[in-house]
């Protein structure tokens, strides 16, 4: 469906982005839940918005979480904007910690835009480790993927 509407690059986001406006704009607006079980756990995935205009919805979703996955774009400029003083990546990490989310996973995406460069990946890990430590997380206990 995403490809048919010229939004093929959003195909994975469309699993949880159900609102027409989300699909048209290519951003998550409201939280979405997806539940599943493993032999050991009941898991609820909460997809929360990353866009500045929908920070209240992000707080609603994050306040219910035991663990957060912080998605960081590897693209030149994108990463730097996210971790800047007023960046959304920085704000989301701070809010997650403040809201009591003690487990953090950092997922670095869009590595294709960095030509899969290991140096870029390592740079992002180093920079991200520095700011999440200031927020309150221990970078040694954070998984980077």
mmCIF file of C-alpha atoms in Angstrom:
data_model
loop_
_atom_site.group_PDB
_atom_site.id
_atom_site.type_symbol
_atom_site.label_atom_id
_atom_site.label_comp_id
_atom_site.label_asym_id
_atom_site.label_seq_id
_atom_site.Cartn_x
_atom_site.Cartn_y
_atom_site.Cartn_z
ATOM 1 C CA UNK A 1 0.000 0.000 0.000
ATOM 2 C CA UNK A 2 2.808 2.442 0.855
ATOM 3 C CA UNK A 3 4.523 1.796 -2.474
ATOM 4 C CA UNK A 4 1.272 2.279 -4.388
ATOM 5 C CA UNK A 5 0.983 5.790 -2.938
ATOM 6 C CA UNK A 6 4.606 6.667 -3.653
ATOM 7 C CA UNK A 7 5.644 6.244 -0.019
ATOM 8 C CA UNK A 8 7.647 3.044 -0.367
ATOM 9 C CA UNK A 9 10.367 4.212 1.995
ATOM 10 C CA UNK A 10 7.742 4.434 4.775
ATOM 11 C CA UNK A 11 6.588 0.836 4.393
ATOM 12 C CA UNK A 12 7.719 -0.211 7.879
ATOM 13 C CA UNK A 13 6.282 2.881 9.573
ATOM 14 C CA UNK A 14 2.908 2.085 8.020
ATOM 15 C CA UNK A 15 2.612 -1.011 10.181
ATOM 16 C CA UNK A 16 1.745 1.269 13.109
ATOM 17 C CA UNK A 17 0.969 4.628 11.465
ATOM 18 C CA UNK A 18 -2.730 4.260 10.707
ATOM 19 C CA UNK A 19 -4.003 7.838 10.555
ATOM 20 C CA UNK A 20 -4.414 9.264 7.067
ATOM 21 C CA UNK A 21 -2.453 12.381 8.088
ATOM 22 C CA UNK A 22 0.426 10.231 9.385
ATOM 23 C CA UNK A 23 0.668 8.376 6.125
ATOM 24 C CA UNK A 24 0.399 11.500 3.995
ATOM 25 C CA UNK A 25 2.997 13.440 5.993
ATOM 26 C CA UNK A 26 5.300 10.491 6.680
ATOM 27 C CA UNK A 27 5.453 11.152 10.423
ATOM 28 C CA UNK A 28 3.916 9.556 13.501
ATOM 29 C CA UNK A 29 1.349 11.874 15.085
ATOM 30 C CA UNK A 30 -0.371 9.763 17.739
ATOM 31 C CA UNK A 31 0.844 6.805 19.758
ATOM 32 C CA UNK A 32 0.092 3.348 18.405
ATOM 33 C CA UNK A 33 0.163 0.051 20.295
ATOM 34 C CA UNK A 34 1.093 -3.398 19.077
ATOM 35 C CA UNK A 35 0.970 -6.354 21.486
ATOM 36 C CA UNK A 36 2.494 -9.796 21.307
ATOM 37 C CA UNK A 37 3.608 -12.590 23.629
ATOM 38 C CA UNK A 38 6.774 -14.604 23.938
ATOM 39 C CA UNK A 39 7.022 -17.722 26.107
ATOM 40 C CA UNK A 40 8.394 -15.504 28.877
ATOM 41 C CA UNK A 41 6.958 -11.993 28.359
ATOM 42 C CA UNK A 42 3.919 -9.978 27.360
ATOM 43 C CA UNK A 43 5.210 -7.185 25.138
ATOM 44 C CA UNK A 44 3.490 -3.988 24.115
ATOM 45 C CA UNK A 45 5.262 -1.900 21.506
ATOM 46 C CA UNK A 46 4.313 1.764 21.803
ATOM 47 C CA UNK A 47 5.164 3.784 18.716
ATOM 48 C CA UNK A 48 5.499 7.383 19.856
ATOM 49 C CA UNK A 49 5.945 10.461 17.674
ATOM 50 C CA UNK A 50 9.386 11.942 17.200
ATOM 51 C CA UNK A 51 8.284 15.214 15.640
ATOM 52 C CA UNK A 52 8.472 18.345 17.806
ATOM 53 C CA UNK A 53 4.825 19.266 17.129
ATOM 54 C CA UNK A 54 3.588 16.080 18.790
ATOM 55 C CA UNK A 55 5.766 15.972 21.912
ATOM 56 C CA UNK A 56 2.697 15.663 24.191
ATOM 57 C CA UNK A 57 1.808 12.404 22.464
ATOM 58 C CA UNK A 58 5.408 11.225 22.807
ATOM 59 C CA UNK A 59 5.224 11.884 26.563
ATOM 60 C CA UNK A 60 1.948 9.942 26.819
ATOM 61 C CA UNK A 61 3.505 6.904 25.159
ATOM 62 C CA UNK A 62 6.861 7.090 26.903
ATOM 63 C CA UNK A 63 5.320 7.438 30.356
ATOM 64 C CA UNK A 64 3.949 3.900 29.970
ATOM 65 C CA UNK A 65 7.254 2.304 28.932
ATOM 66 C CA UNK A 66 9.709 0.052 30.756
ATOM 67 C CA UNK A 67 12.243 0.293 27.937
ATOM 68 C CA UNK A 68 12.743 2.823 25.151
ATOM 69 C CA UNK A 69 14.270 2.474 21.724
ATOM 70 C CA UNK A 70 15.787 5.783 20.708
ATOM 71 C CA UNK A 71 15.950 5.910 16.909
ATOM 72 C CA UNK A 72 18.827 8.004 15.596
ATOM 73 C CA UNK A 73 19.245 8.903 11.924
ATOM 74 C CA UNK A 74 22.811 8.486 10.664
ATOM 75 C CA UNK A 75 22.477 10.972 7.825
ATOM 76 C CA UNK A 76 24.902 13.876 7.799
ATOM 77 C CA UNK A 77 23.062 16.826 9.259
ATOM 78 C CA UNK A 78 20.172 14.732 10.572
ATOM 79 C CA UNK A 79 22.189 13.232 13.418
ATOM 80 C CA UNK A 80 23.798 16.554 14.257
ATOM 81 C CA UNK A 81 20.429 18.348 14.328
ATOM 82 C CA UNK A 82 18.983 15.688 16.619
ATOM 83 C CA UNK A 83 21.722 15.967 19.219
ATOM 84 C CA UNK A 84 22.089 19.739 19.054
ATOM 85 C CA UNK A 85 21.143 21.792 22.110
ATOM 86 C CA UNK A 86 17.488 21.980 21.042
ATOM 87 C CA UNK A 87 17.440 18.691 19.116
ATOM 88 C CA UNK A 88 14.642 16.155 19.346
ATOM 89 C CA UNK A 89 16.977 13.215 19.959
ATOM 90 C CA UNK A 90 18.426 14.932 23.000
ATOM 91 C CA UNK A 91 14.969 15.950 24.245
ATOM 92 C CA UNK A 92 13.551 12.454 23.822
ATOM 93 C CA UNK A 93 16.407 10.853 25.763
ATOM 94 C CA UNK A 94 15.966 13.370 28.583
ATOM 95 C CA UNK A 95 12.196 12.897 28.685
ATOM 96 C CA UNK A 96 12.504 9.103 28.669
ATOM 97 C CA UNK A 97 14.869 9.162 31.638
ATOM 98 C CA UNK A 98 12.796 11.778 33.478
ATOM 99 C CA UNK A 99 9.636 9.709 32.936
ATOM 100 C CA UNK A 100 11.303 6.713 34.583
ATOM 101 C CA UNK A 101 12.400 4.666 31.588
ATOM 102 C CA UNK A 102 15.543 2.998 32.918
ATOM 103 C CA UNK A 103 16.343 0.697 29.993
ATOM 104 C CA UNK A 104 17.450 2.272 26.736
ATOM 105 C CA UNK A 105 18.331 0.839 23.359
ATOM 106 C CA UNK A 106 19.790 3.137 20.709
ATOM 107 C CA UNK A 107 18.968 2.093 17.143
ATOM 108 C CA UNK A 108 20.957 3.858 14.451
ATOM 109 C CA UNK A 109 19.011 3.884 11.205
ATOM 110 C CA UNK A 110 19.515 5.305 7.721
ATOM 111 C CA UNK A 111 23.064 3.927 7.668
ATOM 112 C CA UNK A 112 22.629 3.596 3.913
ATOM 113 C CA UNK A 113 22.792 7.413 3.721
ATOM 114 C CA UNK A 114 26.205 7.177 5.388
ATOM 115 C CA UNK A 115 27.260 4.457 2.920
ATOM 116 C CA UNK A 116 27.334 1.960 5.805
ATOM 117 C CA UNK A 117 30.522 3.624 7.097
ATOM 118 C CA UNK A 118 31.740 2.036 10.316
ATOM 119 C CA UNK A 119 33.479 5.312 11.200
ATOM 120 C CA UNK A 120 30.115 7.127 11.081
ATOM 121 C CA UNK A 121 28.480 4.427 13.219
ATOM 122 C CA UNK A 122 31.261 4.680 15.809
ATOM 123 C CA UNK A 123 31.100 8.492 15.770
ATOM 124 C CA UNK A 124 27.370 8.349 16.488
ATOM 125 C CA UNK A 125 27.894 5.881 19.330
ATOM 126 C CA UNK A 126 30.582 8.102 20.868
ATOM 127 C CA UNK A 127 28.547 11.319 20.606
ATOM 128 C CA UNK A 128 25.342 9.653 21.763
ATOM 129 C CA UNK A 129 27.081 8.012 24.719
ATOM 130 C CA UNK A 130 28.283 11.412 25.882
ATOM 131 C CA UNK A 131 24.857 13.037 25.894
ATOM 132 C CA UNK A 132 22.891 10.076 27.309
ATOM 133 C CA UNK A 133 25.376 9.934 30.181
ATOM 134 C CA UNK A 134 24.602 13.598 30.943
ATOM 135 C CA UNK A 135 20.896 12.733 30.902
ATOM 136 C CA UNK A 136 21.404 9.945 33.456
ATOM 137 C CA UNK A 137 21.838 6.731 31.473
ATOM 138 C CA UNK A 138 24.930 4.566 31.810
ATOM 139 C CA UNK A 139 26.211 4.135 28.228
ATOM 140 C CA UNK A 140 27.824 0.823 29.205
ATOM 141 C CA UNK A 141 24.373 -0.656 29.823
ATOM 142 C CA UNK A 142 22.810 0.783 26.655
ATOM 143 C CA UNK A 143 22.656 -1.459 23.608
ATOM 144 C CA UNK A 144 23.625 0.248 20.341
ATOM 145 C CA UNK A 145 22.328 -1.399 17.168
#
